[in-house]
Short mmCIF file of C-alpha atoms in Angstrom, two decimals:
data_model
loop_
_atom_site.label_atom_id
_atom_site.label_comp_id
_atom_site.label_asym_id
_atom_site.label_seq_id
_atom_site.Cartn_x
_atom_site.Cartn_y
_atom_site.Cartn_z
CA MET A 4 12.54 17.68 12.68
CA ALA A 5 14.96 19.79 10.64
CA GLY A 6 16.64 19.03 7.32
CA GLY A 7 20.34 18.54 6.67
CA GLN A 8 20.37 14.74 6.36
CA ALA A 9 21.29 14.69 2.66
CA GLY A 10 24.99 14.15 3.33
CA ARG A 11 24.30 10.72 4.81
CA GLN A 12 21.86 9.57 2.15
CA PRO A 13 24.28 7.86 -0.31
CA GLN A 14 25.93 5.81 2.44
CA GLU A 15 22.58 4.76 3.92
CA GLN A 16 21.11 3.84 0.56
CA ALA A 17 24.18 1.76 -0.33
CA ARG A 18 23.39 -0.70 2.46
CA ALA A 19 19.62 -0.25 2.42
CA LEU A 20 17.23 -3.17 2.10
CA ALA A 21 14.42 -0.80 1.17
CA VAL A 22 13.94 2.94 0.75
CA ILE A 23 10.50 4.52 1.03
CA GLU A 24 10.01 8.13 -0.04
CA GLY A 25 7.13 9.94 1.60
CA GLN A 26 5.55 13.36 1.50
CA HIS A 27 7.58 16.52 2.21
CA GLN A 28 10.85 14.76 1.21
CA MET A 29 10.76 12.38 4.17
CA LEU A 30 12.88 9.27 3.56
CA LEU A 31 12.51 5.95 5.38
CA THR A 32 15.57 3.72 4.90
CA VAL A 33 15.36 0.10 6.10
CA THR A 34 18.91 -1.05 6.84
CA GLY A 35 18.38 -4.41 8.53
CA ALA A 36 15.84 -7.18 9.06
CA GLU A 37 16.35 -10.22 11.27
CA ARG A 38 13.90 -13.00 12.11
CA ASP A 39 14.10 -14.53 15.58
CA PRO A 40 13.42 -18.22 16.40
CA GLY A 41 9.80 -17.36 17.15
CA GLY A 42 9.28 -16.07 13.62
CA PHE A 43 9.05 -12.38 14.51
CA LEU A 44 10.86 -9.88 12.33
CA THR A 45 12.98 -7.08 13.81
CA VAL A 46 13.56 -4.24 11.38
CA ARG A 47 16.15 -1.46 11.74
CA GLY A 48 16.20 1.77 9.83
CA THR A 49 16.27 5.55 9.83
CA LEU A 50 13.74 8.28 9.16
CA ALA A 51 15.33 11.38 7.63
CA ASN A 52 14.10 14.77 6.51
CA GLN A 53 15.71 15.41 3.11
CA GLY A 54 14.07 18.79 2.70
CA THR A 55 14.70 22.23 4.12
CA GLN A 56 11.46 22.63 6.07
CA THR A 57 11.14 21.83 9.76
CA LEU A 58 8.49 19.13 10.23
CA GLU A 59 6.66 17.96 13.32
CA VAL A 60 7.21 14.23 13.87
CA PRO A 61 4.10 12.50 15.32
CA ALA A 62 4.50 11.39 18.92
CA GLY A 63 4.18 7.75 17.87
CA LEU A 64 7.45 7.99 15.96
CA ARG A 65 9.55 9.43 18.77
CA GLY A 66 11.74 7.24 20.93
CA ASN A 67 14.14 4.35 20.56
CA GLU A 68 13.95 1.52 18.05
CA SER A 69 11.82 -0.74 20.24
CA GLU A 70 9.24 2.00 20.78
CA VAL A 71 9.10 2.89 17.09
CA LEU A 72 8.66 -0.71 15.93
CA ARG A 73 5.58 -1.03 18.12
CA ASN A 74 3.61 1.56 16.18
CA TYR A 75 3.62 3.42 12.88
CA LEU A 76 7.04 2.49 11.55
CA ARG A 77 6.50 -1.20 12.29
CA ALA A 78 3.14 -1.09 10.50
CA LYS A 79 4.57 0.65 7.44
CA VAL A 80 7.51 -1.73 7.13
CA TYR A 81 5.22 -4.76 7.35
CA SER A 82 2.95 -3.15 4.76
CA PHE A 83 5.94 -2.69 2.44
CA LEU A 84 7.02 -6.30 2.94
CA ALA A 85 3.44 -7.47 2.32
CA ARG A 86 3.34 -5.62 -1.01
CA GLN A 87 6.67 -7.13 -1.99
CA ALA A 88 5.32 -10.61 -1.20
CA ILE A 89 2.30 -10.18 -3.46
CA TRP A 90 4.53 -8.88 -6.27
CA THR A 91 6.56 -12.09 -6.03
CA GLY A 92 3.45 -14.28 -6.08
CA ASP A 93 3.40 -15.28 -2.39
CA PRO A 94 -0.01 -14.34 -0.92
CA ASP A 95 0.48 -16.46 2.21
CA THR A 96 3.57 -14.47 3.21
CA ARG A 97 1.73 -11.27 2.35
CA LEU A 98 -1.07 -12.22 4.74
CA THR A 99 1.45 -12.98 7.49
CA TYR A 100 3.14 -9.60 7.13
CA ALA A 101 -0.15 -7.69 6.95
CA GLU A 102 -1.46 -9.34 10.11
CA LYS A 103 1.80 -8.72 11.96
CA GLY A 104 1.47 -5.08 11.00
CA LEU A 105 -1.97 -5.02 12.66
CA VAL A 106 -0.67 -6.24 16.02
CA ARG A 107 -1.79 -3.69 18.64
CA SER A 108 -3.98 -1.97 16.07
CA ASP A 109 -5.26 0.32 18.82
CA ARG A 110 -1.93 2.17 18.46
CA LEU A 111 -2.44 2.70 14.73
CA THR A 112 -4.41 5.43 13.01
CA PRO A 113 -7.55 4.39 11.07
CA THR A 114 -5.77 5.11 7.77
CA ILE A 115 -2.91 2.75 8.64
CA GLN A 116 -5.41 0.11 9.70
CA ALA A 117 -7.23 0.50 6.37
CA MET A 118 -3.94 0.10 4.48
CA LEU A 119 -3.14 -3.15 6.29
CA HIS A 120 -6.67 -4.57 5.99
CA SER A 121 -6.46 -3.88 2.25
CA ALA A 122 -3.22 -5.87 2.17
CA ARG A 123 -5.00 -8.75 3.92
CA ALA A 124 -7.86 -8.53 1.42
CA ARG A 125 -5.48 -8.80 -1.55
CA ALA A 126 -3.82 -11.84 0.00
CA PHE A 127 -7.15 -13.56 0.62
CA GLY A 128 -8.25 -12.67 -2.91
CA LYS A 129 -5.18 -14.31 -4.41
CA MET A 130 -5.94 -17.38 -2.28
CA GLY A 131 -9.51 -17.46 -3.60
CA ASP A 132 -11.07 -17.17 -0.13
CA ILE A 133 -14.31 -15.30 -0.84
CA GLY A 134 -15.57 -14.88 2.72
CA ALA A 135 -12.23 -13.74 4.15
CA THR A 136 -11.66 -11.33 1.25
CA MET A 137 -15.04 -9.67 1.67
CA ALA A 138 -14.56 -9.43 5.45
CA ALA A 139 -11.13 -7.83 5.01
CA VAL A 140 -12.48 -5.37 2.43
CA GLY A 141 -15.27 -4.49 4.87
CA ALA A 142 -12.76 -3.94 7.68
CA ALA A 143 -10.67 -1.73 5.41
CA ASP A 144 -13.73 0.31 4.42
CA ASP A 145 -14.80 0.71 8.06
CA ALA A 146 -11.36 1.95 9.09
CA PHE A 147 -11.05 4.30 6.10
CA ALA A 148 -14.42 5.83 6.98
CA LYS A 149 -12.86 7.16 10.24
CA PRO A 150 -9.85 9.14 8.97
CA ASP A 151 -7.49 11.00 11.28
CA PRO A 152 -5.29 12.99 8.84
CA HIS A 153 -3.71 15.04 11.63
CA GLY A 154 -2.58 11.88 13.39
CA ASP A 155 -1.21 10.12 10.31
CA PRO A 156 2.57 10.15 9.75
CA PRO A 157 3.70 12.07 6.64
CA TRP A 158 4.25 9.00 4.46
CA MET A 159 0.57 7.98 4.78
CA ALA A 160 -0.57 10.96 2.70
CA TYR A 161 -0.52 8.69 -0.38
CA TYR A 162 -3.29 6.49 1.05
CA ASP A 163 -6.22 8.60 -0.06
CA LYS A 164 -9.64 7.69 -1.48
CA ALA A 165 -8.16 6.69 -4.85
CA GLN A 166 -5.48 4.47 -3.30
CA HIS A 167 -7.96 2.80 -0.96
CA HIS A 168 -10.40 1.98 -3.74
CA GLY A 169 -7.60 0.79 -6.01
CA ASP A 170 -6.15 -1.55 -3.37
CA THR A 171 -9.51 -3.03 -2.41
CA GLY A 172 -10.44 -3.22 -6.09
CA HIS A 173 -7.37 -5.40 -6.71
CA ALA A 174 -8.58 -7.79 -4.00
CA LEU A 175 -12.04 -8.10 -5.57
CA TYR A 176 -10.52 -8.39 -9.05
CA ALA A 177 -8.80 -11.61 -7.99
CA LEU A 178 -12.13 -13.07 -6.86
CA VAL A 179 -13.84 -12.18 -10.13
CA LEU A 180 -11.20 -14.04 -12.17
CA ARG A 181 -10.58 -16.95 -9.78
CA LYS A 182 -14.06 -17.54 -8.34
CA ASP A 183 -16.36 -16.10 -11.01
CA GLN A 184 -17.74 -13.42 -8.68
CA ASP A 185 -19.83 -10.47 -9.85
CA PRO A 186 -17.44 -7.76 -11.14
CA GLY A 187 -19.67 -4.83 -10.16
CA GLN A 188 -17.89 -3.85 -6.93
CA ALA A 189 -14.42 -4.22 -8.44
CA ASN A 190 -15.41 -2.16 -11.47
CA ARG A 191 -16.75 0.69 -9.33
CA ARG A 192 -13.66 0.75 -7.15
CA PHE A 193 -11.33 0.87 -10.13
CA GLU A 194 -13.36 3.70 -11.65
CA ILE A 195 -12.98 5.72 -8.42
CA ALA A 196 -9.24 4.99 -8.36
CA ILE A 197 -8.75 6.03 -11.97
CA ASP A 198 -10.70 9.23 -11.45
CA GLY A 199 -8.85 10.12 -8.24
CA HIS A 200 -5.20 9.33 -9.01
CA GLY A 201 -3.26 12.39 -10.11
CA ASP A 202 -0.18 12.51 -12.31
CA ALA A 203 2.06 11.71 -9.33
CA TYR A 204 0.45 8.27 -9.27
CA ALA A 205 0.20 7.63 -13.00
CA ARG A 206 1.38 4.05 -12.64
CA SER A 207 -1.34 3.22 -10.10
CA ARG A 208 -3.89 4.83 -12.39
CA ALA A 209 -2.68 2.79 -15.34
CA ILE A 210 -2.74 -0.52 -13.44
CA SER A 211 -6.32 0.15 -12.31
CA GLY A 212 -7.16 0.99 -15.93
CA THR A 213 -5.76 -2.28 -17.28
CA LYS A 214 -7.62 -4.33 -14.69
CA LEU A 215 -10.89 -2.49 -15.30
CA ALA A 216 -10.51 -3.08 -19.04
CA ARG A 217 -9.87 -6.78 -18.47
CA LEU A 218 -12.94 -7.13 -16.26
CA LEU A 219 -15.08 -5.44 -18.88
CA MET A 220 -13.65 -7.67 -21.60
CA VAL A 221 -14.04 -10.91 -19.65
CA LYS A 222 -17.21 -10.27 -17.65
CA GLY A 223 -19.08 -7.43 -19.31
CA ASP A 224 -19.57 -5.52 -22.52
CA PRO A 225 -16.21 -5.45 -24.38
CA ARG A 226 -17.04 -2.19 -26.17
CA PRO A 227 -16.38 0.09 -23.14
CA ALA A 228 -13.20 -1.88 -22.45
CA ALA A 229 -11.87 -0.99 -25.87
CA VAL A 230 -12.16 2.70 -24.99
CA VAL A 231 -10.27 2.52 -21.68
CA PRO A 232 -6.73 2.28 -23.17
CA GLU A 233 -7.38 5.38 -25.26
CA THR A 234 -8.21 7.52 -22.22
CA PRO A 235 -5.33 9.99 -21.59
CA GLU A 236 -6.26 10.30 -17.92
CA VAL A 237 -5.54 6.59 -17.45
CA TRP A 238 -2.45 6.11 -19.57
CA ARG A 239 -0.62 9.43 -19.44
CA CYS A 240 3.00 8.81 -18.35
CA ALA A 241 2.26 5.16 -17.54
CA GLY A 242 5.16 3.91 -19.66
CA VAL A 243 7.73 6.02 -17.84
CA PHE A 244 7.94 3.73 -14.81
CA PRO A 245 9.03 0.17 -15.77
CA ALA A 246 8.86 -2.47 -13.07
CA HIS A 247 9.44 -6.23 -13.02
CA ARG A 248 6.66 -7.31 -10.73
CA GLN A 249 3.11 -8.59 -10.67
CA PRO A 250 0.51 -5.77 -10.53
#
C-alpha cells in the first residue's frame, strides 16, 4: 500500500466521526455509522497510508466494505466506540460494543481478542460484577499470551505488554473501589504499565500512576503513594495532552 493520500486528508477529516492514527503513519478515518432496526451498527471509513513507505496490508483488510467490517476493521471500530462509551460513563454500552467486536473471534488475532476482552473487563468492573470482571480479565490474559505480531494490523502495535496490563488494571481498579476487593493484582498491573509505557504514551503512563497512587492511599500504605507523583518516569509530559473524559 503506497503513500500519496495526504491530499485527501483535510476533506476526509472534515466529515469524519473519528480518526485513529496508527503505526507507520497509517490513518483510519470513520466517516459514517448507521444502526439498523436490529441494533447492528454499520460503519464506513477509509484506511490511508500518510507516509512515503510502501506497506503490506494484511489479507484480512483487503476487499470491499462488507468483507472488512467482518474482521479487523470492525473489531477496531467497536473497540474505539467501547472506549468512548466508558469515557462518557456508560459501561453497559461499552460492553455491547466490545462484545459485538468479538463476533466471529476466530477471524481476529489473539492481540485483538485481548484488546476487546479488556474492554469487556472494564465495563464489568464499572458495573461492579466481580465474577464477570475476573473472567474477562482471564480471557484477555489468555489471548495476550498467544501473540501473533506478524498477523496483527499496523494499528495494533500500541497494544503491547504495558497497554494490556494498564487496561486490565483499570478493570480491577474499579472492583477495588466499588467492591472492596484486594488491590494486589491491580497494583501489580499498574506497576508493569508504568514501567513499560514509553514517552509516546506518557498520558497512559500518567493515568496508571494516578490510579496506583490512589489505591495505595486508600487501600495500602500511603507513604509509597506520596512518592509516585514525584516520579519523572510517570509524570513526564503528562500535562501536555488535555482531555475532557473519564480516565
